[in-house]
Backbone as JSON Lines, residues from 0, in Angstrom:
{"i":0,"aa":"M","n":[22.67,-22.43,71.4],"ca":[21.97,-21.84,69.95],"c":[22.39,-22.99,68.93]}
{"i":1,"aa":"A","n":[21.29,-23.34,68.19],"ca":[21.43,-24.3,67.24],"c":[22.47,-23.78,66.0]}
{"i":2,"aa":"L","n":[23.12,-24.78,65.14],"ca":[23.94,-24.62,64.32],"c":[23.35,-23.9,63.14]}
{"i":3,"aa":"T","n":[23.55,-23.03,62.65],"ca":[23.07,-22.36,61.45],"c":[24.0,-21.7,60.35]}
{"i":4,"aa":"S","n":[23.55,-21.64,59.25],"ca":[24.81,-21.42,58.28],"c":[24.13,-19.88,57.84]}
{"i":5,"aa":"A","n":[25.29,-19.12,57.67],"ca":[25.12,-17.69,57.18],"c":[24.76,-17.47,55.64]}
{"i":6,"aa":"F","n":[25.28,-18.5,55.06],"ca":[25.15,-18.38,53.62],"c":[25.04,-19.95,53.12]}
{"i":7,"aa":"T","n":[24.21,-20.33,52.09],"ca":[24.14,-21.6,51.71],"c":[24.08,-21.68,50.13]}
{"i":8,"aa":"S","n":[25.06,-22.51,49.51],"ca":[25.13,-22.74,48.1],"c":[25.05,-24.18,47.7]}
{"i":9,"aa":"F","n":[24.22,-24.36,46.84],"ca":[24.07,-25.98,46.33],"c":[24.92,-25.82,45.08]}
{"i":10,"aa":"N","n":[25.63,-26.7,44.8],"ca":[26.47,-26.72,43.5],"c":[25.79,-27.79,42.61]}
{"i":11,"aa":"L","n":[25.3,-27.38,41.54],"ca":[24.48,-28.37,40.49],"c":[25.31,-28.43,39.3]}
{"i":12,"aa":"P","n":[25.7,-29.72,38.98],"ca":[26.29,-29.87,37.7],"c":[25.32,-29.85,36.54]}
{"i":13,"aa":"V","n":[25.9,-29.08,35.54],"ca":[24.93,-28.72,34.26],"c":[25.66,-29.09,33.04]}
{"i":14,"aa":"R","n":[25.17,-29.44,31.8],"ca":[25.72,-29.44,30.62],"c":[26.02,-28.6,29.81]}
{"i":15,"aa":"N","n":[25.49,-27.28,30.09],"ca":[25.51,-26.05,29.52],"c":[25.18,-24.87,30.38]}
{"i":16,"aa":"V","n":[26.26,-24.36,30.89],"ca":[25.95,-23.25,32.12],"c":[25.18,-22.1,31.35]}
{"i":17,"aa":"E","n":[25.29,-21.67,30.02],"ca":[24.27,-20.56,29.43],"c":[23.09,-20.88,29.55]}
{"i":18,"aa":"Q","n":[22.68,-22.17,28.84],"ca":[21.15,-22.57,28.77],"c":[20.74,-22.63,30.29]}
{"i":19,"aa":"S","n":[21.31,-23.06,31.1],"ca":[20.8,-23.26,32.44],"c":[20.72,-22.04,33.07]}
{"i":20,"aa":"K","n":[21.52,-20.95,33.07],"ca":[21.4,-19.63,33.53],"c":[20.35,-19.02,32.94]}
{"i":21,"aa":"A","n":[20.27,-19.11,31.74],"ca":[18.83,-18.59,30.85],"c":[17.63,-18.98,31.48]}
{"i":22,"aa":"F","n":[17.53,-20.42,31.79],"ca":[16.38,-20.95,32.2],"c":[16.09,-20.45,33.44]}
{"i":23,"aa":"F","n":[16.91,-20.44,34.47],"ca":[16.66,-19.89,35.94],"c":[16.51,-18.31,35.91]}
{"i":24,"aa":"I","n":[17.23,-17.44,34.92],"ca":[16.79,-16.21,34.81],"c":[15.26,-16.03,34.34]}
{"i":25,"aa":"G","n":[15.05,-16.83,33.41],"ca":[13.71,-16.92,32.43],"c":[12.69,-17.19,33.79]}
{"i":26,"aa":"L","n":[13.03,-18.05,34.78],"ca":[12.01,-18.33,35.96],"c":[11.71,-17.05,36.74]}
{"i":27,"aa":"G","n":[12.59,-15.95,36.68],"ca":[12.69,-15.08,37.41],"c":[13.53,-14.79,38.57]}
{"i":28,"aa":"F","n":[14.66,-15.76,38.5],"ca":[15.82,-15.56,39.68],"c":[16.69,-14.61,39.01]}
{"i":29,"aa":"E","n":[17.72,-14.11,39.58],"ca":[18.87,-13.21,39.38],"c":[20.19,-13.87,39.78]}
{"i":30,"aa":"L","n":[21.04,-13.48,38.85],"ca":[22.54,-13.78,38.95],"c":[22.99,-13.09,40.36]}
{"i":31,"aa":"N","n":[23.96,-13.73,41.03],"ca":[24.37,-13.18,42.26],"c":[25.61,-12.4,41.76]}
{"i":32,"aa":"P","n":[25.69,-10.96,41.89],"ca":[26.7,-10.19,41.5],"c":[27.84,-10.34,42.37]}
{"i":33,"aa":"Q","n":[27.86,-11.12,43.42],"ca":[29.15,-11.08,44.28],"c":[30.04,-12.6,43.82]}
{"i":34,"aa":"F","n":[29.38,-13.18,42.99],"ca":[30.13,-14.15,42.16],"c":[30.32,-14.05,40.73]}
{"i":35,"aa":"P","n":[31.68,-13.89,40.41],"ca":[31.72,-13.73,39.0],"c":[31.32,-15.02,38.11]}
{"i":36,"aa":"E","n":[30.56,-14.81,37.16],"ca":[30.2,-15.83,36.3],"c":[31.19,-15.94,35.05]}
{"i":37,"aa":"N","n":[31.13,-17.24,34.56],"ca":[32.22,-17.51,33.53],"c":[31.64,-18.68,32.79]}
{"i":38,"aa":"E","n":[32.31,-19.18,31.98],"ca":[32.04,-20.52,30.88],"c":[31.84,-21.8,31.9]}
{"i":39,"aa":"S","n":[32.48,-21.76,32.87],"ca":[32.39,-22.95,33.88],"c":[31.42,-22.75,34.97]}
{"i":40,"aa":"S","n":[30.79,-21.68,35.26],"ca":[29.81,-21.59,36.43],"c":[29.15,-20.2,36.42]}
{"i":41,"aa":"A","n":[28.0,-20.31,37.13],"ca":[27.1,-18.87,37.31],"c":[26.58,-19.22,38.67]}
{"i":42,"aa":"A","n":[26.18,-18.22,39.57],"ca":[25.5,-18.35,40.64],"c":[24.16,-17.62,40.58]}
{"i":43,"aa":"I","n":[23.12,-18.09,41.05],"ca":[21.71,-17.91,40.82],"c":[21.1,-17.78,42.18]}
{"i":44,"aa":"V","n":[20.89,-16.54,42.61],"ca":[20.1,-16.42,43.8],"c":[18.77,-16.79,43.82]}
{"i":45,"aa":"I","n":[18.63,-17.65,45.0],"ca":[17.21,-18.29,45.01],"c":[16.3,-18.1,46.26]}
{"i":46,"aa":"G","n":[17.09,-17.15,47.15],"ca":[16.28,-16.94,48.5],"c":[17.54,-16.06,49.27]}
{"i":47,"aa":"D","n":[16.85,-15.48,50.28],"ca":[17.87,-14.77,51.2],"c":[19.1,-15.67,51.81]}
{"i":48,"aa":"N","n":[20.11,-15.24,51.38],"ca":[21.27,-15.99,51.56],"c":[21.27,-17.4,51.2]}
{"i":49,"aa":"L","n":[20.78,-17.59,49.99],"ca":[20.76,-19.12,49.57],"c":[20.91,-18.91,47.8]}
{"i":50,"aa":"Q","n":[21.78,-19.8,47.14],"ca":[21.93,-19.77,45.83],"c":[22.3,-20.83,45.64]}
{"i":51,"aa":"I","n":[22.1,-21.3,43.98],"ca":[22.58,-22.39,43.47],"c":[23.79,-21.9,42.51]}
{"i":52,"aa":"M","n":[24.84,-22.76,42.62],"ca":[25.86,-22.53,41.47],"c":[25.65,-23.5,40.33]}
{"i":53,"aa":"L","n":[25.55,-23.15,39.35],"ca":[25.36,-23.97,38.03],"c":[26.72,-24.23,37.56]}
{"i":54,"aa":"I","n":[27.29,-25.17,37.82],"ca":[28.72,-25.68,37.18],"c":[28.85,-26.69,36.29]}
{"i":55,"aa":"H","n":[29.55,-26.21,35.28],"ca":[29.72,-27.07,34.12],"c":[30.1,-28.48,34.42]}
{"i":56,"aa":"Q","n":[29.5,-29.46,33.97],"ca":[29.91,-30.96,34.39],"c":[31.42,-31.26,34.51]}
{"i":57,"aa":"S","n":[32.12,-30.9,33.58],"ca":[33.55,-31.14,33.39],"c":[34.15,-30.62,34.66]}
{"i":58,"aa":"F","n":[33.9,-29.24,34.98],"ca":[34.46,-28.69,36.2],"c":[33.9,-29.41,37.65]}
{"i":59,"aa":"F","n":[32.71,-29.69,37.56],"ca":[32.12,-30.08,38.75],"c":[32.86,-31.46,39.13]}
{"i":60,"aa":"N","n":[33.25,-32.1,37.86],"ca":[34.12,-33.55,38.24],"c":[35.27,-33.25,38.71]}
{"i":61,"aa":"T","n":[36.08,-32.27,38.9],"ca":[37.25,-32.17,39.4],"c":[36.99,-31.6,40.83]}
{"i":62,"aa":"L","n":[35.74,-31.32,41.45],"ca":[35.33,-30.84,42.99],"c":[35.36,-32.2,43.75]}
{"i":63,"aa":"T","n":[35.29,-33.45,43.11],"ca":[35.03,-34.54,43.86],"c":[35.52,-35.82,43.55]}
{"i":64,"aa":"E","n":[35.81,-36.77,44.05],"ca":[36.37,-37.78,43.47],"c":[35.31,-38.85,43.5]}
{"i":65,"aa":"K","n":[34.12,-38.6,43.41],"ca":[32.9,-39.52,43.5],"c":[32.41,-39.3,42.26]}
{"i":66,"aa":"E","n":[31.69,-40.26,41.49],"ca":[31.07,-40.07,40.28],"c":[29.62,-39.16,40.46]}
{"i":67,"aa":"S","n":[29.25,-38.28,39.42],"ca":[28.17,-37.63,39.68],"c":[27.0,-38.48,39.09]}
{"i":68,"aa":"V","n":[25.88,-38.24,39.8],"ca":[24.62,-38.72,39.53],"c":[24.08,-38.65,38.17]}
{"i":69,"aa":"D","n":[23.92,-39.82,37.35],"ca":[23.15,-39.5,36.09],"c":[21.46,-39.42,36.27]}
{"i":70,"aa":"T","n":[21.38,-38.11,36.21],"ca":[19.83,-37.52,36.7],"c":[18.55,-38.07,35.59]}
{"i":71,"aa":"S","n":[19.14,-38.68,34.39],"ca":[18.19,-39.5,33.68],"c":[17.81,-40.77,34.25]}
{"i":72,"aa":"K","n":[18.63,-41.2,35.48],"ca":[18.34,-42.53,35.97],"c":[18.05,-42.43,37.45]}
{"i":73,"aa":"Y","n":[18.73,-41.5,38.01],"ca":[18.88,-41.37,39.69],"c":[18.46,-39.87,39.98]}
{"i":74,"aa":"A","n":[17.73,-39.83,41.21],"ca":[17.49,-38.52,41.88],"c":[18.4,-38.57,43.23]}
{"i":75,"aa":"Q","n":[19.22,-37.73,43.12],"ca":[19.97,-37.29,44.36],"c":[19.59,-36.48,45.31]}
{"i":76,"aa":"M","n":[18.64,-35.46,45.09],"ca":[17.76,-34.82,45.99],"c":[16.73,-34.2,45.2]}
{"i":77,"aa":"T","n":[15.96,-33.52,46.04],"ca":[14.76,-32.66,45.73],"c":[15.01,-31.25,46.09]}
{"i":78,"aa":"I","n":[15.26,-30.21,45.15],"ca":[15.18,-28.68,46.03],"c":[13.85,-28.38,46.14]}
{"i":79,"aa":"A","n":[13.49,-28.06,47.43],"ca":[12.05,-27.48,47.67],"c":[12.22,-26.03,48.02]}
{"i":80,"aa":"L","n":[11.34,-25.35,47.32],"ca":[11.11,-23.96,47.69],"c":[9.84,-23.51,47.88]}
{"i":81,"aa":"A","n":[9.27,-22.67,49.01],"ca":[8.19,-22.37,49.17],"c":[7.88,-20.94,48.53]}
{"i":82,"aa":"F","n":[6.72,-20.61,48.13],"ca":[6.48,-19.39,47.73],"c":[5.29,-18.84,48.34]}
{"i":83,"aa":"E","n":[4.73,-17.7,48.05],"ca":[3.38,-17.03,48.89],"c":[2.09,-17.41,48.37]}
{"i":84,"aa":"S","n":[2.11,-17.86,47.57],"ca":[0.4,-18.53,47.14],"c":[0.58,-19.25,45.85]}
{"i":85,"aa":"R","n":[-0.54,-20.04,45.69],"ca":[-0.8,-21.12,44.8],"c":[-0.66,-20.84,43.54]}
{"i":86,"aa":"G","n":[-0.98,-19.27,43.12],"ca":[-0.94,-18.8,42.0],"c":[0.65,-18.53,41.41]}
{"i":87,"aa":"K","n":[1.39,-18.35,42.59],"ca":[2.91,-18.32,42.19],"c":[3.57,-19.38,41.9]}
{"i":88,"aa":"V","n":[3.0,-20.47,42.48],"ca":[3.58,-22.0,42.52],"c":[3.33,-22.52,40.97]}
{"i":89,"aa":"D","n":[1.93,-22.17,40.36],"ca":[1.58,-22.38,39.19],"c":[2.2,-21.75,38.15]}
{"i":90,"aa":"E","n":[2.6,-20.34,38.44],"ca":[3.11,-19.42,37.34],"c":[4.7,-20.29,37.39]}
{"i":91,"aa":"I","n":[5.25,-20.36,38.48],"ca":[6.68,-20.88,38.29],"c":[6.83,-22.12,37.57]}
{"i":92,"aa":"V","n":[6.06,-23.19,37.81],"ca":[6.04,-24.5,37.32],"c":[5.65,-24.25,35.65]}
{"i":93,"aa":"N","n":[4.5,-23.79,35.37],"ca":[4.3,-23.24,33.97],"c":[5.42,-22.77,33.28]}
{"i":94,"aa":"T","n":[5.9,-21.65,33.87],"ca":[7.18,-20.94,33.4],"c":[8.28,-22.01,32.81]}
{"i":95,"aa":"A","n":[8.37,-22.88,33.98],"ca":[9.52,-23.86,33.77],"c":[9.35,-24.82,32.59]}
{"i":96,"aa":"L","n":[8.08,-25.23,32.53],"ca":[7.94,-26.11,31.45],"c":[7.97,-25.15,30.2]}
{"i":97,"aa":"S","n":[7.44,-24.12,29.77],"ca":[7.68,-23.34,28.8],"c":[8.92,-23.06,28.29]}
{"i":98,"aa":"L","n":[9.87,-23.03,29.3],"ca":[11.36,-22.78,28.99],"c":[12.23,-24.42,28.74]}
{"i":99,"aa":"G","n":[11.54,-25.25,28.7],"ca":[12.16,-26.55,28.4],"c":[12.32,-27.63,29.65]}
{"i":100,"aa":"G","n":[11.77,-27.19,30.61],"ca":[11.7,-28.01,31.76],"c":[10.57,-29.24,31.61]}
{"i":101,"aa":"K","n":[10.72,-30.32,32.41],"ca":[9.79,-31.4,32.38],"c":[8.78,-31.3,33.68]}
{"i":102,"aa":"L","n":[7.66,-31.86,33.59],"ca":[6.87,-32.17,34.73],"c":[7.38,-33.11,35.63]}
{"i":103,"aa":"H","n":[7.58,-32.94,36.91],"ca":[8.02,-33.87,37.77],"c":[6.89,-34.4,38.74]}
{"i":104,"aa":"A","n":[5.77,-33.59,38.77],"ca":[4.72,-34.3,39.64],"c":[3.6,-33.41,39.39]}
{"i":105,"aa":"E","n":[2.36,-34.21,39.45],"ca":[1.16,-33.26,39.36],"c":[0.83,-32.67,40.41]}
{"i":106,"aa":"P","n":[0.1,-31.36,40.34],"ca":[-0.21,-30.53,41.65],"c":[-1.01,-31.61,42.76]}
{"i":107,"aa":"E","n":[-0.34,-31.29,43.77],"ca":[-0.85,-32.02,44.98],"c":[-1.27,-31.05,46.35]}
{"i":108,"aa":"Y","n":[-2.37,-31.21,47.07],"ca":[-2.66,-30.67,48.38],"c":[-2.3,-31.55,49.47]}
{"i":109,"aa":"H","n":[-1.77,-31.02,50.45],"ca":[-1.52,-31.73,51.8],"c":[-1.72,-30.72,52.74]}
{"i":110,"aa":"G","n":[-3.1,-30.66,53.08],"ca":[-3.51,-29.92,54.21],"c":[-3.51,-28.53,53.75]}
{"i":111,"aa":"S","n":[-2.75,-27.84,54.5],"ca":[-2.31,-26.4,54.17],"c":[-1.07,-26.08,53.04]}
{"i":112,"aa":"M","n":[-0.74,-27.25,52.67],"ca":[0.28,-27.09,51.62],"c":[-0.02,-27.64,50.3]}
{"i":113,"aa":"Y","n":[-0.01,-26.67,49.27],"ca":[-0.15,-26.91,47.67],"c":[1.49,-27.12,47.26]}
{"i":114,"aa":"H","n":[1.32,-28.14,46.41],"ca":[2.99,-28.85,45.93],"c":[2.93,-29.05,44.48]}
{"i":115,"aa":"W","n":[3.8,-28.55,43.62],"ca":[3.86,-28.9,42.1],"c":[5.38,-28.97,41.86]}
{"i":116,"aa":"G","n":[5.77,-29.68,41.02],"ca":[7.21,-29.93,40.58],"c":[7.54,-29.76,39.23]}
{"i":117,"aa":"F","n":[8.83,-29.67,38.83],"ca":[9.34,-29.63,37.69],"c":[10.76,-30.39,37.75]}
{"i":118,"aa":"V","n":[11.43,-30.84,36.53],"ca":[12.76,-31.03,36.25],"c":[13.23,-29.93,35.49]}
{"i":119,"aa":"D","n":[14.62,-29.4,35.7],"ca":[15.17,-28.34,35.21],"c":[15.77,-29.14,33.97]}
{"i":120,"aa":"L","n":[16.69,-28.61,33.09],"ca":[17.29,-28.72,31.8],"c":[18.25,-30.18,32.42]}
{"i":121,"aa":"D","n":[18.79,-30.13,33.31],"ca":[19.86,-31.05,33.86],"c":[19.2,-32.25,34.53]}
{"i":122,"aa":"G","n":[18.1,-32.3,34.7],"ca":[17.33,-33.28,35.35],"c":[17.38,-33.18,36.89]}
{"i":123,"aa":"H","n":[17.68,-32.02,37.43],"ca":[17.42,-31.73,38.83],"c":[15.96,-31.53,39.06]}
{"i":124,"aa":"L","n":[15.7,-32.2,40.29],"ca":[14.24,-32.05,40.71],"c":[14.12,-30.78,41.41]}
{"i":125,"aa":"W","n":[12.85,-30.34,41.19],"ca":[12.34,-29.0,41.93],"c":[10.88,-29.24,42.41]}
{"i":126,"aa":"A","n":[10.66,-28.98,43.66],"ca":[9.39,-28.97,44.28],"c":[9.1,-27.69,44.59]}
{"i":127,"aa":"I","n":[7.9,-27.22,44.31],"ca":[7.42,-25.76,44.24],"c":[6.39,-25.74,45.31]}
{"i":128,"aa":"N","n":[6.29,-25.06,46.26],"ca":[5.33,-25.2,47.48],"c":[4.72,-23.97,47.73]}
{"i":129,"aa":"C","n":[3.32,-23.87,48.39],"ca":[2.96,-22.85,48.96],"c":[2.67,-23.48,50.24]}
{"i":130,"aa":"M","n":[3.05,-22.66,51.42],"ca":[2.53,-23.37,52.57],"c":[1.39,-22.81,53.35]}
{"i":131,"aa":"N","n":[0.82,-21.72,52.59],"ca":[-0.37,-21.14,53.14],"c":[-1.44,-21.09,52.28]}
{"i":132,"aa":"M","n":[-2.47,-21.93,52.46],"ca":[-3.62,-22.14,51.65],"c":[-4.85,-21.0,51.78]}
{"i":133,"aa":"G","n":[-4.56,-19.93,52.38],"ca":[-5.46,-19.04,53.0],"c":[-5.58,-18.13,51.96]}
{"i":134,"aa":"E","n":[-5.48,-18.26,50.68],"ca":[-5.75,-17.19,49.75],"c":[-7.08,-17.21,49.01]}
């Protein structure tokens, strides 16, 4: 059997936990009630057994000896999520833009995949996709 994780959490450094939390809740995601929120962090559920931890930059810096990425200059990764329809992709990206996010990419079609992207308040790149174009 292949190695699989029972639960996955991505830790994202943010400048302001409350603003970032409001951004992701505004997109329609929810807080993970199993993780206590405080001024240093908040857990946002983004899928089954999948969450992002919004961690204040100063606390994040205590978790590693490496310098964190300056997202205004560098991309460390793109977080790609897939949804059920092109309309949902458009809704999510448009909502992200209305909440202060920035456009990361223009909409693209790749065979049976529709892709659009945004940059969140802290410069993290999000690819929002629909894998089934049969709508």
